[in-house]
Amino acid sequence: PQEVLVVRDGHSARLEGVVRVARAAGIPVREADRPELNSLAGHSHHQGVMLRVAPFAYAALEELLARWRASGRPALFLVLDGITDPHNFGALLRNADAAGCQGVLVPKDRACPVTAVVEKAAAGALSHLELCQVTNISRTLDVLKSEGVWIYGLAGDEDASDLYRAGLGGDVALVVGSEGSGLRLNSRRHCDVLLKIPMHGGVSSFNASVAAAVALFEAVRQRASR
């Protein structure tokens, strides 16, 4: 944390308690006018206090792979190919942490950055999960392949393989496409296998975070039964 901002006219026991805790932790406290807080938050529902933090620190791909190798566990990576909705992004991070992923990989461009909305939707997952930002998803998939990781892309294609018949117990990366158009063509080409989740109702697909959760926990189930 870099700074706590407290609304200038907001004297209350609750805010005074926040100020005491911040100062005890050595965090600078500054009073600010309400319009400044509204501008920084992008809305007026900040309750009179804000915490300014440093930009999110992404892990390097090499660090991510080194930590996985040192863990001695089968790889389980989640690769997000152009997720732009912050609520969906946060939910995907929460799913990945719950499933025990060693890391989540996202592209630098055409993807949602880590924001306060993402942090809230992730429900604390980013405190426990490695998030890696890469320049090129396709090239990154090739790097994972060179490490012996099998790349499975989630797609709704009729000719895709059934998720529940795939062997997800080894070193695996699951690739999830964007909310609207799914996996990009180049990402598809770099997947070893395309998977579909069998659907039995009138709806033909899940949203990205639900589809990822289903696939991740199928991998978890297979590993638990080995």
Short mmCIF file of C-alpha atoms in Angstrom, two decimals:
data_model
loop_
_atom_site.label_atom_id
_atom_site.label_comp_id
_atom_site.label_asym_id
_atom_site.label_seq_id
_atom_site.Cartn_x
_atom_site.Cartn_y
_atom_site.Cartn_z
CA PRO A 1 0.00 0.00 0.00
CA GLN A 2 1.24 3.50 -0.86
CA GLU A 3 -1.34 5.77 0.77
CA VAL A 4 -4.73 5.86 2.51
CA LEU A 5 -7.04 8.68 1.41
CA VAL A 6 -9.82 9.74 3.78
CA VAL A 7 -12.60 12.16 2.92
CA ARG A 8 -12.00 15.56 4.54
CA ASP A 9 -15.50 16.05 5.94
CA GLY A 10 -16.08 12.43 7.00
CA HIS A 11 -15.41 12.41 10.75
CA SER A 12 -16.75 9.16 12.16
CA ALA A 13 -15.61 6.44 14.54
CA ARG A 14 -15.29 4.04 11.59
CA LEU A 15 -13.00 6.32 9.57
CA GLU A 16 -10.97 7.23 12.64
CA GLY A 17 -10.46 3.50 13.21
CA VAL A 18 -9.21 3.09 9.63
CA VAL A 19 -6.76 5.98 10.13
CA ARG A 20 -5.44 4.46 13.38
CA VAL A 21 -4.87 1.06 11.75
CA ALA A 22 -3.15 2.64 8.72
CA ARG A 23 -0.80 4.75 10.83
CA ALA A 24 0.02 1.80 13.08
CA ALA A 25 1.00 -0.12 9.92
CA GLY A 26 3.19 2.76 8.76
CA ILE A 27 0.96 3.70 5.81
CA PRO A 28 0.74 7.45 5.05
CA VAL A 29 -2.74 8.98 5.50
CA ARG A 30 -3.97 11.97 3.52
CA GLU A 31 -7.27 13.85 3.67
CA ALA A 32 -8.92 14.47 0.31
CA ASP A 33 -12.02 16.30 -0.88
CA ARG A 34 -14.98 14.16 -1.87
CA PRO A 35 -14.77 15.13 -5.59
CA GLU A 36 -11.16 13.86 -5.69
CA LEU A 37 -12.20 10.52 -4.21
CA ASN A 38 -15.13 10.32 -6.64
CA SER A 39 -12.77 10.93 -9.54
CA LEU A 40 -10.21 8.36 -8.39
CA ALA A 41 -12.85 5.70 -7.73
CA GLY A 42 -14.90 6.46 -10.84
CA HIS A 43 -18.06 6.58 -8.70
CA SER A 44 -19.36 7.97 -5.39
CA HIS A 45 -19.80 4.65 -3.52
CA HIS A 46 -16.35 4.58 -1.88
CA GLN A 47 -17.63 5.21 1.69
CA GLY A 48 -15.16 8.03 2.21
CA VAL A 49 -11.94 6.03 2.22
CA MET A 50 -9.59 4.64 -0.43
CA LEU A 51 -6.30 2.76 -0.43
CA ARG A 52 -3.78 3.64 -3.12
CA VAL A 53 -1.60 0.65 -4.01
CA ALA A 54 1.28 0.02 -6.40
CA PRO A 55 0.46 -1.42 -9.85
CA PHE A 56 -0.15 -5.16 -9.82
CA ALA A 57 3.09 -7.16 -10.08
CA TYR A 58 2.79 -9.93 -12.67
CA ALA A 59 5.01 -13.00 -12.49
CA ALA A 60 7.45 -13.67 -15.34
CA LEU A 61 6.83 -16.82 -17.38
CA GLU A 62 10.27 -18.19 -16.48
CA GLU A 63 9.52 -17.74 -12.75
CA LEU A 64 6.14 -19.42 -13.14
CA LEU A 65 7.69 -22.45 -14.84
CA ALA A 66 10.54 -22.66 -12.34
CA ARG A 67 8.10 -22.69 -9.40
CA TRP A 68 6.03 -25.40 -11.07
CA ARG A 69 9.10 -27.60 -11.69
CA ALA A 70 10.25 -27.13 -8.09
CA SER A 71 6.80 -28.11 -6.76
CA GLY A 72 7.04 -31.65 -8.15
CA ARG A 73 3.30 -31.55 -8.94
CA PRO A 74 1.61 -32.14 -12.31
CA ALA A 75 1.11 -28.85 -14.10
CA LEU A 76 -2.30 -27.22 -14.12
CA PHE A 77 -2.23 -23.84 -15.84
CA LEU A 78 -5.15 -21.69 -16.98
CA VAL A 79 -4.58 -19.59 -20.11
CA LEU A 80 -7.08 -16.79 -20.81
CA ASP A 81 -7.28 -15.82 -24.47
CA GLY A 82 -8.76 -12.32 -24.47
CA ILE A 83 -11.06 -12.11 -21.44
CA THR A 84 -12.24 -8.49 -21.27
CA ASP A 85 -15.02 -8.49 -18.64
CA PRO A 86 -13.60 -7.73 -15.16
CA HIS A 87 -16.26 -9.74 -13.29
CA ASN A 88 -15.60 -12.77 -15.49
CA PHE A 89 -11.85 -12.30 -15.12
CA GLY A 90 -12.13 -12.18 -11.34
CA ALA A 91 -14.36 -15.26 -11.28
CA LEU A 92 -11.85 -17.14 -13.48
CA LEU A 93 -9.02 -16.26 -11.09
CA ARG A 94 -11.11 -17.45 -8.15
CA ASN A 95 -11.81 -20.75 -9.94
CA ALA A 96 -8.13 -21.21 -10.78
CA ASP A 97 -7.04 -20.70 -7.19
CA ALA A 98 -9.73 -23.05 -5.87
CA ALA A 99 -8.59 -25.75 -8.32
CA GLY A 100 -4.95 -25.41 -7.26
CA CYS A 101 -3.60 -23.98 -10.52
CA GLN A 102 0.11 -23.15 -10.50
CA GLY A 103 -0.65 -20.02 -12.48
CA VAL A 104 -2.90 -18.09 -14.85
CA LEU A 105 -1.51 -16.65 -18.08
CA VAL A 106 -3.04 -13.64 -19.83
CA PRO A 107 -2.07 -11.53 -22.87
CA LYS A 108 -0.89 -7.93 -22.50
CA ASP A 109 -3.24 -6.66 -25.21
CA ARG A 110 -6.98 -7.09 -25.80
CA ALA A 111 -7.52 -8.35 -22.28
CA CYS A 112 -8.82 -6.99 -18.99
CA PRO A 113 -6.14 -5.61 -16.63
CA VAL A 114 -6.19 -6.21 -12.88
CA THR A 115 -8.55 -3.59 -11.44
CA ALA A 116 -10.42 -3.09 -8.16
CA VAL A 117 -13.44 -4.81 -9.75
CA VAL A 118 -11.30 -7.81 -10.71
CA GLU A 119 -9.79 -7.98 -7.20
CA LYS A 120 -13.25 -7.93 -5.63
CA ALA A 121 -14.64 -10.60 -7.98
CA ALA A 122 -11.56 -12.76 -7.35
CA ALA A 123 -12.39 -12.74 -3.60
CA GLY A 124 -8.75 -12.71 -2.51
CA ALA A 125 -7.48 -15.28 -5.03
CA LEU A 126 -4.75 -12.94 -6.31
CA SER A 127 -3.07 -13.10 -2.90
CA HIS A 128 -2.44 -16.83 -3.46
CA LEU A 129 -2.24 -17.21 -7.24
CA GLU A 130 0.53 -16.46 -9.74
CA LEU A 131 -0.69 -14.27 -12.62
CA CYS A 132 1.59 -14.02 -15.65
CA GLN A 133 1.18 -11.47 -18.44
CA VAL A 134 2.65 -12.49 -21.81
CA THR A 135 3.14 -10.70 -25.11
CA ASN A 136 1.97 -13.51 -27.36
CA ILE A 137 -0.38 -16.33 -26.30
CA SER A 138 0.48 -18.62 -29.22
CA ARG A 139 4.20 -18.37 -28.56
CA THR A 140 3.57 -19.01 -24.87
CA LEU A 141 1.61 -22.15 -25.69
CA ASP A 142 4.62 -23.36 -27.68
CA VAL A 143 6.86 -22.71 -24.65
CA LEU A 144 4.51 -24.75 -22.46
CA LYS A 145 4.56 -27.56 -25.03
CA SER A 146 8.36 -27.57 -24.98
CA GLU A 147 8.08 -28.21 -21.21
CA GLY A 148 5.91 -31.27 -21.85
CA VAL A 149 2.60 -29.57 -21.04
CA TRP A 150 -0.43 -30.67 -23.07
CA ILE A 151 -2.58 -27.81 -24.32
CA TYR A 152 -6.37 -28.27 -24.18
CA GLY A 153 -8.60 -25.54 -25.64
CA LEU A 154 -12.20 -25.20 -24.48
CA ALA A 155 -14.44 -24.88 -27.54
CA GLY A 156 -18.05 -25.60 -28.38
CA ASP A 157 -17.30 -27.23 -31.73
CA GLU A 158 -19.35 -30.30 -32.61
CA ASP A 159 -16.21 -32.21 -33.57
CA ALA A 160 -14.30 -31.27 -30.36
CA SER A 161 -13.46 -34.08 -27.94
CA ASP A 162 -15.65 -34.77 -24.92
CA LEU A 163 -14.16 -33.17 -21.80
CA TYR A 164 -15.00 -36.21 -19.68
CA ARG A 165 -13.05 -38.54 -21.97
CA ALA A 166 -9.89 -36.44 -21.97
CA GLY A 167 -6.86 -37.39 -19.88
CA LEU A 168 -6.31 -34.37 -17.68
CA GLY A 169 -4.24 -36.02 -14.96
CA GLY A 170 -0.82 -35.11 -16.37
CA ASP A 171 0.82 -31.77 -17.18
CA VAL A 172 -2.04 -29.68 -18.56
CA ALA A 173 -2.84 -26.12 -19.64
CA LEU A 174 -6.50 -25.24 -20.24
CA VAL A 175 -7.12 -22.40 -22.69
CA VAL A 176 -10.34 -20.37 -22.38
CA GLY A 177 -11.41 -17.93 -25.08
CA SER A 178 -13.15 -14.57 -24.89
CA GLU A 179 -16.75 -14.15 -23.76
CA GLY A 180 -18.08 -13.40 -27.23
CA SER A 181 -15.97 -15.07 -29.92
CA GLY A 182 -14.24 -17.83 -27.95
CA LEU A 183 -10.74 -18.99 -28.83
CA ARG A 184 -8.92 -17.03 -31.49
CA LEU A 185 -7.97 -18.98 -34.61
CA ASN A 186 -4.23 -18.81 -33.94
CA SER A 187 -4.72 -20.02 -30.37
CA ARG A 188 -6.82 -22.93 -31.64
CA ARG A 189 -4.02 -23.96 -33.97
CA HIS A 190 -1.60 -24.14 -31.04
CA CYS A 191 -3.83 -26.39 -28.93
CA ASP A 192 -3.11 -30.12 -28.90
CA VAL A 193 -6.79 -30.96 -28.35
CA LEU A 194 -10.05 -28.99 -28.45
CA LEU A 195 -12.55 -29.98 -25.76
CA LYS A 196 -16.29 -29.46 -25.42
CA ILE A 197 -18.51 -29.78 -22.36
CA PRO A 198 -21.52 -32.01 -23.15
CA MET A 199 -24.72 -29.93 -22.97
CA HIS A 200 -28.11 -31.58 -22.57
CA GLY A 201 -30.52 -28.67 -22.32
CA GLY A 202 -31.72 -25.91 -24.61
CA VAL A 203 -28.74 -23.63 -23.88
CA SER A 204 -25.73 -24.33 -26.07
CA SER A 205 -22.89 -22.94 -23.96
CA PHE A 206 -21.65 -21.72 -20.56
CA ASN A 207 -20.02 -18.38 -19.92
CA ALA A 208 -16.21 -18.42 -19.74
CA SER A 209 -15.85 -18.63 -15.96
CA VAL A 210 -18.36 -21.47 -15.58
CA ALA A 211 -16.83 -23.46 -18.46
CA ALA A 212 -13.38 -23.03 -16.94
CA ALA A 213 -14.63 -24.17 -13.53
CA VAL A 214 -16.18 -27.33 -15.00
CA ALA A 215 -12.95 -28.20 -16.88
CA LEU A 216 -10.61 -27.32 -14.01
CA PHE A 217 -12.48 -29.47 -11.54
CA GLU A 218 -12.65 -32.36 -13.97
CA ALA A 219 -8.84 -32.18 -13.94
CA VAL A 220 -8.91 -32.02 -10.14
CA ARG A 221 -11.23 -35.08 -10.02
CA GLN A 222 -8.98 -37.09 -12.32
CA ARG A 223 -5.89 -36.27 -10.26
CA ALA A 224 -7.63 -37.21 -7.02
CA SER A 225 -8.62 -40.62 -8.40
CA ARG A 226 -5.09 -41.57 -9.55
#
